[in-house]
Short mmCIF file of C-alpha atoms in Angstrom, two decimals:
data_model
loop_
_atom_site.label_atom_id
_atom_site.label_comp_id
_atom_site.label_asym_id
_atom_site.label_seq_id
_atom_site.Cartn_x
_atom_site.Cartn_y
_atom_site.Cartn_z
CA TYR A 109 28.30 110.22 72.04
CA SER A 110 27.00 112.97 73.67
CA VAL A 111 23.89 114.08 76.08
CA THR A 112 21.98 117.55 75.67
CA ALA A 113 19.02 118.57 78.13
CA SER A 114 16.90 121.46 77.05
CA PHE A 115 14.53 123.15 79.14
CA ASP A 116 11.88 126.02 76.93
CA GLU A 117 11.55 129.47 77.93
CA THR A 118 8.46 130.23 79.71
CA SER A 119 6.55 133.40 80.60
CA ASP A 120 7.94 133.44 83.60
CA LEU A 121 11.32 131.38 83.13
CA LEU A 122 14.13 131.84 80.66
CA GLY A 123 14.89 128.37 78.51
CA SER A 124 18.08 126.73 79.17
CA HIS A 125 20.11 123.93 77.91
CA ASP A 126 23.57 121.66 78.36
CA SER A 127 25.53 118.99 77.08
CA THR A 128 27.58 117.16 78.33
CA PRO A 129 29.58 113.65 76.55
CA PHE A 130 30.18 110.36 77.73
CA THR A 131 32.11 106.77 76.72
CA ILE A 132 30.43 103.61 76.38
CA THR A 133 33.45 101.05 76.12
CA LYS A 134 32.77 97.25 75.50
CA GLN A 135 32.87 94.92 78.39
CA GLY A 136 36.16 92.60 79.03
CA THR A 137 35.96 88.88 78.97
CA SER A 138 37.54 85.59 80.40
CA LEU A 139 37.69 81.96 79.58
CA ALA A 140 38.85 79.02 82.07
CA LEU A 141 39.88 76.40 80.57
CA ALA A 142 38.67 72.61 82.50
CA PHE A 143 39.89 69.32 81.02
CA GLY A 144 37.34 65.77 82.41
CA SER A 145 40.58 64.99 82.54
CA SER A 146 44.37 66.00 81.10
CA ILE A 147 46.06 63.01 81.40
CA VAL A 148 44.03 60.17 78.80
CA GLN A 149 45.30 56.29 77.78
CA THR A 150 45.18 56.54 73.92
CA GLY A 151 41.99 55.03 72.97
CA SER A 152 39.83 56.79 75.81
CA ALA A 153 37.94 60.11 75.58
CA THR A 154 38.18 63.28 77.85
CA THR A 155 35.99 66.65 77.67
CA ILE A 156 37.34 70.10 77.38
CA THR A 157 35.42 72.79 78.43
CA ALA A 158 35.55 77.09 78.33
CA THR A 159 33.52 79.10 80.82
CA LEU A 160 33.05 82.51 79.78
CA THR A 161 32.33 85.54 81.78
CA ASP A 162 32.97 88.80 81.92
CA SER A 163 35.22 90.76 83.54
CA SER A 164 32.39 92.75 86.06
CA ALA A 165 32.99 92.44 89.70
CA LYS A 166 29.78 89.73 89.39
CA HIS A 167 32.03 87.89 86.57
CA ARG A 168 28.61 87.26 84.73
CA THR A 169 28.33 84.29 82.35
CA LEU A 170 27.95 84.94 79.32
CA ARG A 171 25.34 82.65 77.39
CA ASP A 172 24.71 81.66 73.28
CA GLN A 173 28.40 83.08 72.23
CA THR A 174 31.05 80.95 70.61
CA VAL A 175 34.41 79.76 71.00
CA PHE A 176 36.98 78.55 69.21
CA PHE A 177 38.86 75.51 70.24
CA VAL A 178 42.42 74.95 68.43
CA ILE A 179 43.77 71.81 69.77
CA THR A 180 47.90 70.87 67.80
CA GLY A 181 49.84 68.04 68.54
CA PRO A 182 51.61 65.66 66.76
CA GLY A 183 48.11 64.98 64.80
CA GLY A 184 48.55 67.87 63.48
CA THR A 185 45.99 71.21 64.55
CA THR A 186 42.20 70.66 64.45
CA ALA A 187 39.59 73.77 64.78
CA THR A 188 36.18 73.25 65.98
CA THR A 189 33.56 75.68 67.94
CA ALA A 190 31.13 75.14 70.58
CA ILE A 191 28.49 77.41 71.49
CA THR A 192 28.20 78.47 75.46
CA ASP A 193 24.85 77.32 78.11
CA TYR A 194 23.43 79.08 80.50
CA ALA A 195 26.47 78.70 82.43
CA GLY A 196 28.35 79.63 80.04
CA ARG A 197 30.28 76.34 79.34
CA ALA A 198 31.72 75.59 75.44
CA THR A 199 32.11 71.90 76.19
CA LEU A 200 33.49 69.87 73.73
CA ASN A 201 33.33 65.94 74.03
CA GLY A 202 34.50 62.67 72.73
CA VAL A 203 37.85 64.05 72.57
CA SER A 204 40.31 61.30 71.80
CA LEU A 205 43.92 62.08 70.42
CA ALA A 206 47.17 60.26 69.28
CA ALA A 207 49.63 59.85 71.91
CA GLY A 208 51.31 63.08 72.89
CA VAL A 209 51.47 66.85 74.04
CA ASP A 210 49.13 68.38 73.07
CA SER A 211 48.29 72.27 73.10
CA VAL A 212 45.03 73.52 73.54
CA VAL A 213 44.01 77.20 72.53
CA ALA A 214 40.08 78.45 73.37
CA SER A 215 39.10 81.78 71.93
CA TYR A 216 36.57 84.48 72.57
CA LEU A 217 36.43 86.92 69.74
CA GLY A 218 39.71 88.69 68.11
CA THR A 219 41.92 87.02 65.41
CA ILE A 220 41.77 83.50 65.76
CA ASP A 221 44.36 81.56 64.27
CA LEU A 222 43.05 78.13 63.11
CA GLY A 223 46.27 76.55 62.24
CA ASN A 224 45.88 74.89 58.84
CA ALA A 225 43.21 77.17 57.64
CA PRO A 226 43.36 81.36 57.60
CA SER A 227 42.82 83.17 60.62
CA VAL A 228 39.39 84.46 61.31
CA THR A 229 38.83 88.14 63.15
CA LEU A 230 35.62 88.37 64.76
CA THR A 231 34.04 91.58 66.93
CA ASP A 232 30.96 92.23 68.90
CA GLU A 233 29.56 95.61 69.49
CA ARG A 234 29.01 94.31 73.25
CA TYR A 235 32.25 92.27 74.68
CA LEU A 236 36.06 92.50 74.22
CA PRO A 237 38.22 88.95 73.09
CA SER A 238 39.62 87.16 75.56
CA THR A 239 41.38 83.82 75.32
CA THR A 240 43.02 80.51 77.29
CA SER A 241 45.58 77.89 76.73
CA GLY A 242 45.99 74.45 78.13
CA ILE A 243 48.46 71.19 77.49
CA LEU A 244 46.20 68.29 76.86
CA VAL A 245 48.15 64.68 77.35
CA PHE A 246 47.45 61.04 75.53
CA TYR A 247 49.41 58.34 76.36
CA ASP A 248 50.29 54.56 75.22
CA PRO A 249 51.23 52.58 77.87
CA SER A 250 52.81 50.08 75.69
CA THR A 251 55.73 52.17 75.05
CA PHE A 252 58.58 53.64 77.06
CA ALA A 253 61.93 55.20 77.01
CA THR A 254 65.22 56.02 78.34
CA GLY A 255 68.44 57.72 77.19
CA GLY A 256 71.47 58.69 78.94
CA GLY A 257 74.47 61.23 77.36
CA TRP A 258 75.86 64.97 77.60
CA VAL A 259 74.84 67.88 75.93
CA VAL A 260 76.81 71.26 76.78
CA THR A 261 75.02 74.50 77.45
CA SER A 262 74.59 77.30 74.90
CA PRO A 263 74.21 81.09 74.63
CA SER A 264 70.18 80.49 74.90
CA SER A 265 70.15 78.71 77.88
CA THR A 266 68.63 80.26 81.08
CA GLY A 267 70.27 79.90 84.37
CA LEU A 268 74.13 78.24 83.19
CA PRO A 269 76.64 80.22 80.97
CA PRO A 270 77.50 78.30 77.58
CA GLY A 271 79.76 76.61 76.80
CA GLU A 272 78.97 73.93 80.48
CA THR A 273 78.43 70.21 80.68
CA ALA A 274 74.98 69.07 81.47
CA ASN A 275 75.47 64.84 82.20
CA PHE A 276 71.85 62.85 82.20
CA GLY A 277 70.05 59.85 82.40
CA PHE A 278 66.30 58.56 82.50
CA THR A 279 64.26 55.85 82.21
CA LEU A 280 61.04 55.95 82.47
CA LYS A 281 57.76 53.32 81.71
CA TYR A 282 54.04 52.91 82.33
CA LYS A 283 53.94 49.88 85.26
CA SER A 284 50.90 48.00 83.91
CA GLY A 285 47.25 48.86 84.76
CA THR A 286 49.12 52.42 86.40
CA THR A 287 48.19 56.27 84.87
CA ILE A 288 51.05 57.15 86.29
CA PRO A 289 54.73 56.87 85.12
CA THR A 290 57.85 55.49 87.19
CA GLY A 291 61.40 55.59 86.73
CA SER A 292 64.10 57.82 87.35
CA LEU A 293 65.54 60.93 85.90
CA GLU A 294 69.17 62.08 86.83
CA LEU A 295 71.35 65.58 85.54
CA GLN A 296 74.61 66.87 86.64
CA VAL A 297 76.18 70.39 85.66
CA LYS A 298 79.66 69.66 87.56
CA GLU A 299 81.20 73.68 86.51
CA ALA A 300 77.62 74.84 88.33
CA ASP A 301 77.51 72.74 91.15
CA LEU A 302 74.16 71.95 89.53
CA ASN A 303 72.65 68.47 90.69
CA VAL A 304 68.78 67.26 89.74
CA THR A 305 67.02 64.46 90.85
CA ALA A 306 63.37 63.33 89.80
CA ILE A 307 61.30 62.24 92.89
CA SER A 308 57.80 61.63 91.24
CA PHE A 309 56.29 61.82 87.62
CA ALA A 310 53.12 63.46 86.61
CA TRP A 311 52.75 62.07 82.76
CA LEU A 312 54.88 60.34 80.09
CA ALA A 313 53.57 60.90 76.12
CA ILE A 314 55.82 59.27 73.36
CA SER A 315 54.56 60.11 69.93
CA GLY A 316 57.02 58.40 67.06
CA SER A 317 60.63 59.48 68.20
CA ARG A 318 59.98 62.28 70.35
CA ALA A 319 59.47 61.82 74.49
CA GLU A 320 58.17 64.35 76.79
CA PHE A 321 57.76 63.88 80.06
CA GLU A 322 56.60 65.90 83.38
CA GLY A 323 57.20 65.83 86.97
CA THR A 324 59.12 66.78 90.21
CA ALA A 325 62.50 66.94 91.71
CA THR A 326 65.31 68.02 94.18
CA ILE A 327 67.63 70.15 93.62
CA ASN A 328 71.00 69.53 95.74
CA GLY A 329 68.75 68.31 97.56
CA ALA A 330 66.18 70.97 97.94
CA GLY A 331 62.69 70.13 96.29
CA GLY A 332 59.97 72.25 95.69
CA PHE A 333 60.84 72.06 92.03
CA SER A 334 58.98 71.02 88.62
CA PHE A 335 60.78 70.21 85.36
CA HIS A 336 59.72 69.19 81.66
CA ALA A 337 61.81 67.45 79.44
CA ILE A 338 62.07 66.27 75.99
CA ALA A 339 63.81 63.58 74.32
CA ASP A 340 63.86 62.86 70.48
CA GLN A 341 65.71 59.83 69.42
CA ALA A 342 65.68 60.94 65.66
CA ALA A 343 67.35 63.93 66.19
CA ASN A 344 69.05 62.92 68.92
CA THR A 345 68.44 65.56 71.00
CA PHE A 346 67.44 66.31 74.74
CA GLU A 347 66.35 69.63 77.01
CA ILE A 348 64.57 70.34 80.08
CA ALA A 349 63.27 73.41 81.97
CA ILE A 350 63.22 73.38 85.96
CA TRP A 351 61.57 75.82 87.62
CA GLY A 352 60.83 76.17 91.41
CA ALA A 353 57.50 77.27 92.86
CA THR A 354 57.02 81.04 91.42
CA GLY A 355 58.08 80.11 88.17
CA SER A 356 56.82 78.16 85.28
CA TYR A 357 57.44 76.05 82.46
CA ALA A 358 57.19 79.49 80.42
CA SER A 359 59.22 81.36 82.92
CA PRO A 360 62.14 78.23 84.20
CA THR A 361 64.81 78.93 86.49
CA TYR A 362 66.69 76.95 83.92
CA ARG A 363 66.16 75.47 80.85
CA PHE A 364 68.89 74.64 78.95
CA GLY A 365 69.61 71.34 76.20
CA GLY A 366 70.55 70.57 72.37
CA ALA A 367 72.22 68.39 69.98
CA LEU A 368 73.50 64.90 71.78
CA VAL A 369 77.46 65.16 72.28
CA GLY A 370 77.10 61.56 72.91
CA GLY A 371 75.10 59.31 74.34
CA THR A 372 71.77 57.97 73.08
CA ILE A 373 67.69 58.57 73.53
CA LYS A 374 66.10 55.41 72.77
CA ILE A 375 61.73 55.23 71.84
CA HIS A 376 60.98 51.61 72.48
CA ALA A 377 57.50 50.52 71.23
#
């Protein structure tokens, strides 16, 4: 765009004019995801809320805007929408899913992958797109998982060279009337002098032949580590990611696993 200012000539003043270009840029946006509860027993329900604000210093909430929610898990992919209220909140109520770990992606504008349906692309004259994601766990307290054996690290492993043997053993279940699983996890890689011991568990989700669980652990006796493990009876595989205070599941200190060289995974339903 450009703006021009002009002054017409008068009997005692000459005329003049000037112009200057200017640019109008779209306002950035941000989404924040929250759950009524992110760990839910099967048969119960939770809420999912995405709060939409602009990226100005005041973080103004945006009302009457459409937010897409895409939930992907053992039951497949579901896409739905909600409209933001006066506080910028788009809310899904009564969310109840099958046992397992589901990813939840909330999106505002941009190209949105709807999973089983064709993606959609949405734009707005004023705002830029934004997206955020989270994990929702539904668990069945009547099921539990055990396993033990060893896997060999591969070239794609993180934090360990290929060809090293990782021995592991775990047992994990929900006691009657509890919402936090109890059990044990031990993992040892002798060549790397790596000994991992679980000290607490956050959740356990079992879907079919697959058990997924997360918790905190020590490495060689030192605390401050988290882990996320996946064990599959049908595929006969075990994999784990371990990270410290500055890491995450997406960026762990260690990540390794694969097909069991020996041992078994057992899902008890």
